[in-house]
Amino acid sequence: MAYSLTNGILKVDIADVGEYSGTRFDWTGFITGVTLLQGQHTFGVPESLVPGQGSGGMGFCNEFGISRAIGYEEAAVGEWFPKLGVGLLQKVSDAPYDFFGSYPLIPFEVKEERSAVSVTYTVQPMECRGYSMLLSKTILLQQDRLNIHYTLENKGDKPLHTEEYIHNFVGINGANVGPDYELRIPAGLRVEDPESSYTAELLAVSGNTLSWRAEPDRSFYCKLAGQEQGEADCFWELRYSPGGVAVKESGDFTAERMALWGEKHVISPEVFADISILPRHSKHWSRSFQFFNF
């Protein structure tokens, strides 16, 4: 069963480890929803509103290795490769890694420590063809912020090259996507490589603000430029005007890249952190989400 963290300002709902049992998203800290208690404003929606569709994502859940699956290319069919936050996955064919696919799985062992306002997960290493990783993740509420701290230690003999992002399945107060939403980027906003003319025509850019010309009737996707944090206080900020409420994400790292995905009910700004760790070294990075009225 899910449980909640709360500090009187935010309430954060988190699924138990294994409640999400797919092979895409990190099983630890699978945040299904966030509520800003003053006004009871809700964030976080399912990836798909149609049962059985999508890959089971919800709320603020993260994924490692969507485009750089650790050890996959060098593995033979039938061999195993590690998916951070999930477990060892088995390569079933010579086809490229498919983040949307389902793979045979040996889950990692996870230790967990909870308090009223925080939870820490420690994902135990499991050796796999020279790869071995110790992942620690802490979720902590501080005022109107949801902070996530990561430490990844390379305990194997091979270097790690992958990436991490939070999918951010956002739908504020359950409102559909449309002209009532604005996505703000600190500087230099540009829409790049829209997946279709539909996306290009749906999205409007004015200065450093992106908006939607209409309510979408299909999915949209593009890359975004201008997310480099630098001196800015966030990577992105999403505002919903009728509720006078917003969420913004910041971090202590330089974004490797940023993408935007969504459908009629959901907006997903995605900020990617690069992960390159030599054997016997570690990497630390943090994300912070602020939920507030404007």
Short mmCIF file of C-alpha atoms in Angstrom, two decimals:
data_model
loop_
_atom_site.label_atom_id
_atom_site.label_comp_id
_atom_site.label_asym_id
_atom_site.label_seq_id
_atom_site.Cartn_x
_atom_site.Cartn_y
_atom_site.Cartn_z
CA MET A 1 0.00 0.00 0.00
CA ALA A 2 1.12 3.56 -0.66
CA TYR A 3 2.12 5.87 2.17
CA SER A 4 2.48 9.63 2.53
CA LEU A 5 4.99 12.21 3.73
CA THR A 6 3.58 15.49 5.04
CA ASN A 7 4.89 18.63 6.73
CA GLY A 8 1.66 20.63 6.92
CA ILE A 9 2.44 22.39 3.63
CA LEU A 10 2.86 19.48 1.22
CA LYS A 11 1.50 15.96 1.16
CA VAL A 12 3.48 13.54 -1.00
CA ASP A 13 2.11 10.09 -1.85
CA ILE A 14 4.67 7.38 -2.56
CA ALA A 15 4.11 3.82 -3.77
CA ASP A 16 5.68 0.98 -1.82
CA VAL A 17 8.71 -0.61 -3.45
CA GLY A 18 7.40 -3.22 -5.89
CA GLU A 19 3.90 -1.75 -6.11
CA TYR A 20 5.04 -0.54 -9.53
CA SER A 21 6.56 -3.72 -10.95
CA GLY A 22 7.54 -2.71 -14.47
CA THR A 23 11.05 -2.66 -15.90
CA ARG A 24 11.16 1.00 -16.95
CA PHE A 25 10.88 3.31 -13.94
CA ASP A 26 12.89 3.33 -10.71
CA TRP A 27 10.97 1.34 -8.07
CA THR A 28 12.25 3.56 -5.24
CA GLY A 29 10.59 6.87 -4.47
CA PHE A 30 7.83 6.26 -7.01
CA ILE A 31 5.91 9.47 -6.23
CA THR A 32 2.31 9.08 -7.35
CA GLY A 33 1.05 12.52 -6.36
CA VAL A 34 1.73 15.81 -4.59
CA THR A 35 -0.82 18.05 -2.87
CA LEU A 36 -0.25 21.67 -1.87
CA LEU A 37 -2.42 21.64 1.22
CA GLN A 38 -3.35 25.33 1.20
CA GLY A 39 -6.08 25.24 -1.43
CA GLN A 40 -5.80 21.46 -1.87
CA HIS A 41 -4.05 21.89 -5.22
CA THR A 42 -3.03 18.57 -6.75
CA PHE A 43 -0.21 17.72 -9.10
CA GLY A 44 0.85 14.40 -10.56
CA VAL A 45 -1.38 12.30 -12.83
CA PRO A 46 -1.09 8.88 -14.51
CA GLU A 47 0.86 8.53 -17.74
CA SER A 48 -2.31 7.18 -19.37
CA LEU A 49 -5.95 7.45 -18.33
CA VAL A 50 -6.75 4.29 -20.28
CA PRO A 51 -6.19 1.10 -18.25
CA GLY A 52 -3.51 -1.12 -19.77
CA GLN A 53 -2.01 1.60 -21.94
CA GLY A 54 1.36 3.25 -21.38
CA SER A 55 4.24 1.96 -19.28
CA GLY A 56 2.71 2.51 -15.85
CA GLY A 57 4.28 5.87 -15.06
CA MET A 58 2.63 8.29 -12.65
CA GLY A 59 3.39 11.54 -10.86
CA PHE A 60 7.06 12.29 -10.29
CA CYS A 61 8.77 8.98 -11.10
CA ASN A 62 12.29 8.74 -12.45
CA GLU A 63 14.13 6.49 -14.88
CA PHE A 64 17.76 5.60 -15.47
CA GLY A 65 19.19 4.73 -18.87
CA ILE A 66 16.33 5.49 -21.26
CA SER A 67 18.84 5.91 -24.09
CA ARG A 68 22.02 4.49 -22.50
CA ALA A 69 21.14 1.15 -20.95
CA ILE A 70 24.13 0.01 -18.90
CA GLY A 71 25.80 -3.05 -20.41
CA TYR A 72 23.02 -3.79 -22.91
CA GLU A 73 24.91 -3.49 -26.19
CA GLU A 74 27.77 -5.75 -25.09
CA ALA A 75 25.47 -8.39 -23.60
CA ALA A 76 24.68 -11.52 -25.58
CA VAL A 77 21.09 -12.64 -25.98
CA GLY A 78 20.14 -14.43 -22.77
CA GLU A 79 22.63 -12.50 -20.62
CA TRP A 80 21.67 -9.97 -17.97
CA PHE A 81 22.25 -6.22 -17.69
CA PRO A 82 21.52 -3.81 -14.80
CA LYS A 83 18.67 -1.29 -14.83
CA LEU A 84 19.30 1.15 -11.99
CA GLY A 85 16.52 1.31 -9.43
CA VAL A 86 14.91 -1.81 -10.87
CA GLY A 87 17.16 -4.88 -11.05
CA LEU A 88 18.91 -7.15 -13.52
CA LEU A 89 17.11 -7.42 -16.83
CA GLN A 90 17.62 -10.19 -19.39
CA LYS A 91 18.42 -9.37 -23.00
CA VAL A 92 15.89 -11.25 -25.10
CA SER A 93 16.95 -10.37 -28.66
CA ASP A 94 19.55 -8.53 -30.74
CA ALA A 95 17.16 -5.59 -31.17
CA PRO A 96 18.18 -2.23 -29.62
CA TYR A 97 17.18 -1.64 -26.02
CA ASP A 98 13.52 -0.59 -25.79
CA PHE A 99 12.66 1.39 -22.66
CA PHE A 100 8.99 0.72 -23.37
CA GLY A 101 9.54 -3.04 -23.53
CA SER A 102 9.20 -5.65 -20.81
CA TYR A 103 12.18 -7.80 -19.82
CA PRO A 104 12.66 -10.79 -17.49
CA LEU A 105 13.70 -9.35 -14.14
CA ILE A 106 15.64 -10.12 -10.98
CA PRO A 107 14.77 -7.18 -8.66
CA PHE A 108 17.42 -5.45 -6.58
CA GLU A 109 17.18 -5.68 -2.79
CA VAL A 110 16.10 -2.35 -1.29
CA LYS A 111 16.47 -1.14 2.29
CA GLU A 112 14.22 1.68 3.46
CA GLU A 113 14.15 4.18 6.33
CA ARG A 114 11.10 6.41 6.87
CA SER A 115 10.16 9.42 8.95
CA ALA A 116 7.17 11.76 8.78
CA VAL A 117 8.90 14.07 6.30
CA SER A 118 11.53 11.89 4.62
CA VAL A 119 12.33 8.47 3.26
CA THR A 120 15.72 7.04 2.30
CA TYR A 121 16.18 4.08 -0.03
CA THR A 122 19.40 2.08 -0.35
CA VAL A 123 19.48 -0.18 -3.39
CA GLN A 124 21.94 -2.99 -2.75
CA PRO A 125 24.56 -3.83 -5.40
CA MET A 126 24.28 -7.01 -7.45
CA GLU A 127 27.29 -7.94 -9.58
CA CYS A 128 26.54 -8.38 -13.28
CA ARG A 129 29.31 -8.91 -15.84
CA GLY A 130 31.62 -6.38 -14.19
CA TYR A 131 28.90 -3.88 -13.28
CA SER A 132 27.89 -3.27 -9.67
CA MET A 133 26.24 -0.15 -8.21
CA LEU A 134 25.08 1.11 -4.83
CA LEU A 135 22.24 3.63 -5.19
CA SER A 136 20.97 5.78 -2.34
CA LYS A 137 18.01 8.13 -2.73
CA THR A 138 16.50 10.42 -0.09
CA ILE A 139 13.19 12.25 -0.48
CA LEU A 140 12.81 15.12 1.97
CA LEU A 141 10.11 17.76 2.50
CA GLN A 142 11.33 21.25 3.42
CA GLN A 143 8.67 23.99 3.55
CA ASP A 144 7.04 24.04 0.09
CA ARG A 145 9.83 22.02 -1.50
CA LEU A 146 10.13 18.36 -2.34
CA ASN A 147 13.85 17.58 -2.45
CA ILE A 148 15.40 14.43 -3.90
CA HIS A 149 19.06 13.62 -3.21
CA TYR A 150 20.90 10.87 -5.09
CA THR A 151 24.21 9.15 -4.46
CA LEU A 152 25.42 6.52 -6.93
CA GLU A 153 28.58 4.57 -6.15
CA ASN A 154 30.31 2.48 -8.81
CA LYS A 155 31.42 -0.72 -7.05
CA GLY A 156 32.12 -2.63 -10.25
CA ASP A 157 35.14 -2.99 -12.52
CA LYS A 158 33.63 -1.15 -15.49
CA PRO A 159 32.82 2.56 -15.87
CA LEU A 160 29.18 3.64 -15.81
CA HIS A 161 27.76 5.79 -18.61
CA THR A 162 24.05 6.47 -18.42
CA GLU A 163 21.54 9.20 -17.54
CA GLU A 164 18.73 9.93 -15.08
CA TYR A 165 15.60 12.06 -15.38
CA ILE A 166 12.21 12.46 -13.72
CA HIS A 167 9.33 12.07 -16.13
CA ASN A 168 7.16 14.63 -14.27
CA PHE A 169 3.66 13.50 -15.21
CA VAL A 170 2.06 16.83 -14.25
CA GLY A 171 -1.60 17.77 -14.44
CA ILE A 172 -2.55 20.56 -12.05
CA ASN A 173 -5.90 20.13 -10.28
CA GLY A 174 -6.80 17.53 -12.90
CA ALA A 175 -7.20 20.24 -15.57
CA ASN A 176 -6.58 19.29 -19.18
CA VAL A 177 -3.68 20.79 -21.08
CA GLY A 178 -4.43 23.96 -23.00
CA PRO A 179 -4.10 27.76 -23.05
CA ASP A 180 -4.50 27.95 -19.24
CA TYR A 181 -1.00 26.50 -18.82
CA GLU A 182 2.35 28.21 -19.34
CA LEU A 183 5.79 26.61 -19.24
CA ARG A 184 8.57 29.07 -18.45
CA ILE A 185 12.29 28.54 -19.09
CA PRO A 186 14.81 30.94 -17.52
CA ALA A 187 16.51 32.00 -20.76
CA GLY A 188 16.93 31.17 -24.42
CA LEU A 189 13.80 29.03 -24.86
CA ARG A 190 13.67 27.24 -28.20
CA VAL A 191 11.53 24.34 -29.39
CA GLU A 192 13.73 21.88 -31.27
CA ASP A 193 13.06 18.68 -33.23
CA PRO A 194 9.27 18.53 -32.80
CA GLU A 195 8.19 14.96 -33.53
CA SER A 196 5.55 16.16 -35.99
CA SER A 197 3.97 19.22 -37.57
CA TYR A 198 1.16 18.67 -35.05
CA THR A 199 3.53 19.43 -32.16
CA ALA A 200 5.06 22.40 -33.99
CA GLU A 201 1.64 23.95 -34.58
CA LEU A 202 0.32 23.16 -31.09
CA LEU A 203 3.10 24.93 -29.18
CA ALA A 204 3.60 28.70 -29.16
CA VAL A 205 6.74 30.45 -27.88
CA SER A 206 6.86 34.06 -26.75
CA GLY A 207 10.16 35.10 -25.19
CA ASN A 208 10.95 32.45 -22.60
CA THR A 209 7.35 31.24 -22.22
CA LEU A 210 5.82 28.25 -24.00
CA SER A 211 2.05 27.88 -24.24
CA TRP A 212 -0.50 25.63 -25.90
CA ARG A 213 -2.68 27.05 -28.65
CA ALA A 214 -5.41 24.48 -28.02
CA GLU A 215 -6.28 21.42 -25.98
CA PRO A 216 -4.29 18.52 -27.49
CA ASP A 217 -6.15 15.59 -28.97
CA ARG A 218 -3.02 13.42 -29.30
CA SER A 219 0.45 13.19 -27.82
CA PHE A 220 3.11 15.83 -28.45
CA TYR A 221 6.91 15.72 -28.06
CA CYS A 222 9.88 17.97 -28.70
CA LYS A 223 13.29 18.87 -27.34
CA LEU A 224 13.75 22.17 -25.51
CA ALA A 225 16.80 24.41 -25.52
CA GLY A 226 17.53 27.07 -22.92
CA GLN A 227 17.29 24.86 -19.84
CA GLU A 228 20.90 25.38 -18.75
CA GLN A 229 20.51 26.54 -15.19
CA GLY A 230 23.56 28.78 -14.83
CA GLU A 231 22.56 31.68 -12.61
CA ALA A 232 18.83 30.93 -12.90
CA ASP A 233 16.88 29.58 -9.93
CA CYS A 234 15.17 26.77 -11.84
CA PHE A 235 15.22 24.61 -14.96
CA TRP A 236 11.54 25.16 -15.68
CA GLU A 237 8.32 26.48 -14.12
CA LEU A 238 4.81 25.35 -15.04
CA ARG A 239 1.90 27.70 -14.20
CA TYR A 240 -1.81 27.03 -14.21
CA SER A 241 -3.62 30.38 -14.31
CA PRO A 242 -7.16 29.48 -13.12
CA GLY A 243 -5.76 27.97 -9.91
CA GLY A 244 -3.01 30.56 -9.48
CA VAL A 245 -0.67 27.69 -8.73
CA ALA A 246 2.67 26.54 -10.09
CA VAL A 247 5.50 24.03 -9.78
CA LYS A 248 9.13 24.55 -10.68
CA GLU A 249 12.13 22.23 -10.76
CA SER A 250 15.72 23.15 -9.93
CA GLY A 251 18.87 21.12 -9.38
CA ASP A 252 22.53 21.29 -8.44
CA PHE A 253 23.72 19.99 -11.84
CA THR A 254 23.93 21.27 -15.39
CA ALA A 255 21.19 19.75 -17.50
CA GLU A 256 22.52 17.49 -20.22
CA ARG A 257 19.35 18.00 -22.25
CA MET A 258 15.63 18.66 -21.83
CA ALA A 259 12.54 17.31 -23.52
CA LEU A 260 8.80 17.94 -23.38
CA TRP A 261 6.18 15.22 -23.75
CA GLY A 262 2.47 15.27 -23.08
CA GLU A 263 -1.08 14.37 -23.96
CA LYS A 264 -4.50 15.87 -23.32
CA HIS A 265 -4.26 15.43 -19.54
CA VAL A 266 -0.52 15.58 -18.81
CA ILE A 267 2.56 17.78 -19.30
CA SER A 268 6.01 16.25 -18.80
CA PRO A 269 9.06 18.54 -18.82
CA GLU A 270 12.06 16.21 -18.57
CA VAL A 271 15.50 17.37 -17.36
CA PHE A 272 18.32 14.87 -17.89
CA ALA A 273 21.37 14.47 -15.64
CA ASP A 274 24.44 12.89 -17.21
CA ILE A 275 26.02 10.04 -15.24
CA SER A 276 29.60 9.00 -15.95
CA ILE A 277 31.38 7.29 -13.04
CA LEU A 278 34.71 5.47 -13.01
CA PRO A 279 35.14 2.31 -10.91
CA ARG A 280 35.44 3.01 -7.16
CA HIS A 281 34.10 6.54 -7.65
CA SER A 282 30.69 8.04 -6.90
CA LYS A 283 28.39 10.84 -8.04
CA HIS A 284 25.98 13.01 -6.06
CA TRP A 285 23.18 15.15 -7.49
CA SER A 286 19.93 16.66 -6.25
CA ARG A 287 16.60 17.87 -7.58
CA SER A 288 14.16 20.21 -5.89
CA PHE A 289 10.50 20.82 -6.73
CA GLN A 290 8.73 23.88 -5.34
CA PHE A 291 4.92 23.99 -5.26
CA PHE A 292 3.41 27.43 -4.69
CA ASN A 293 0.66 29.96 -5.35
CA PHE A 294 1.35 33.03 -7.48
#
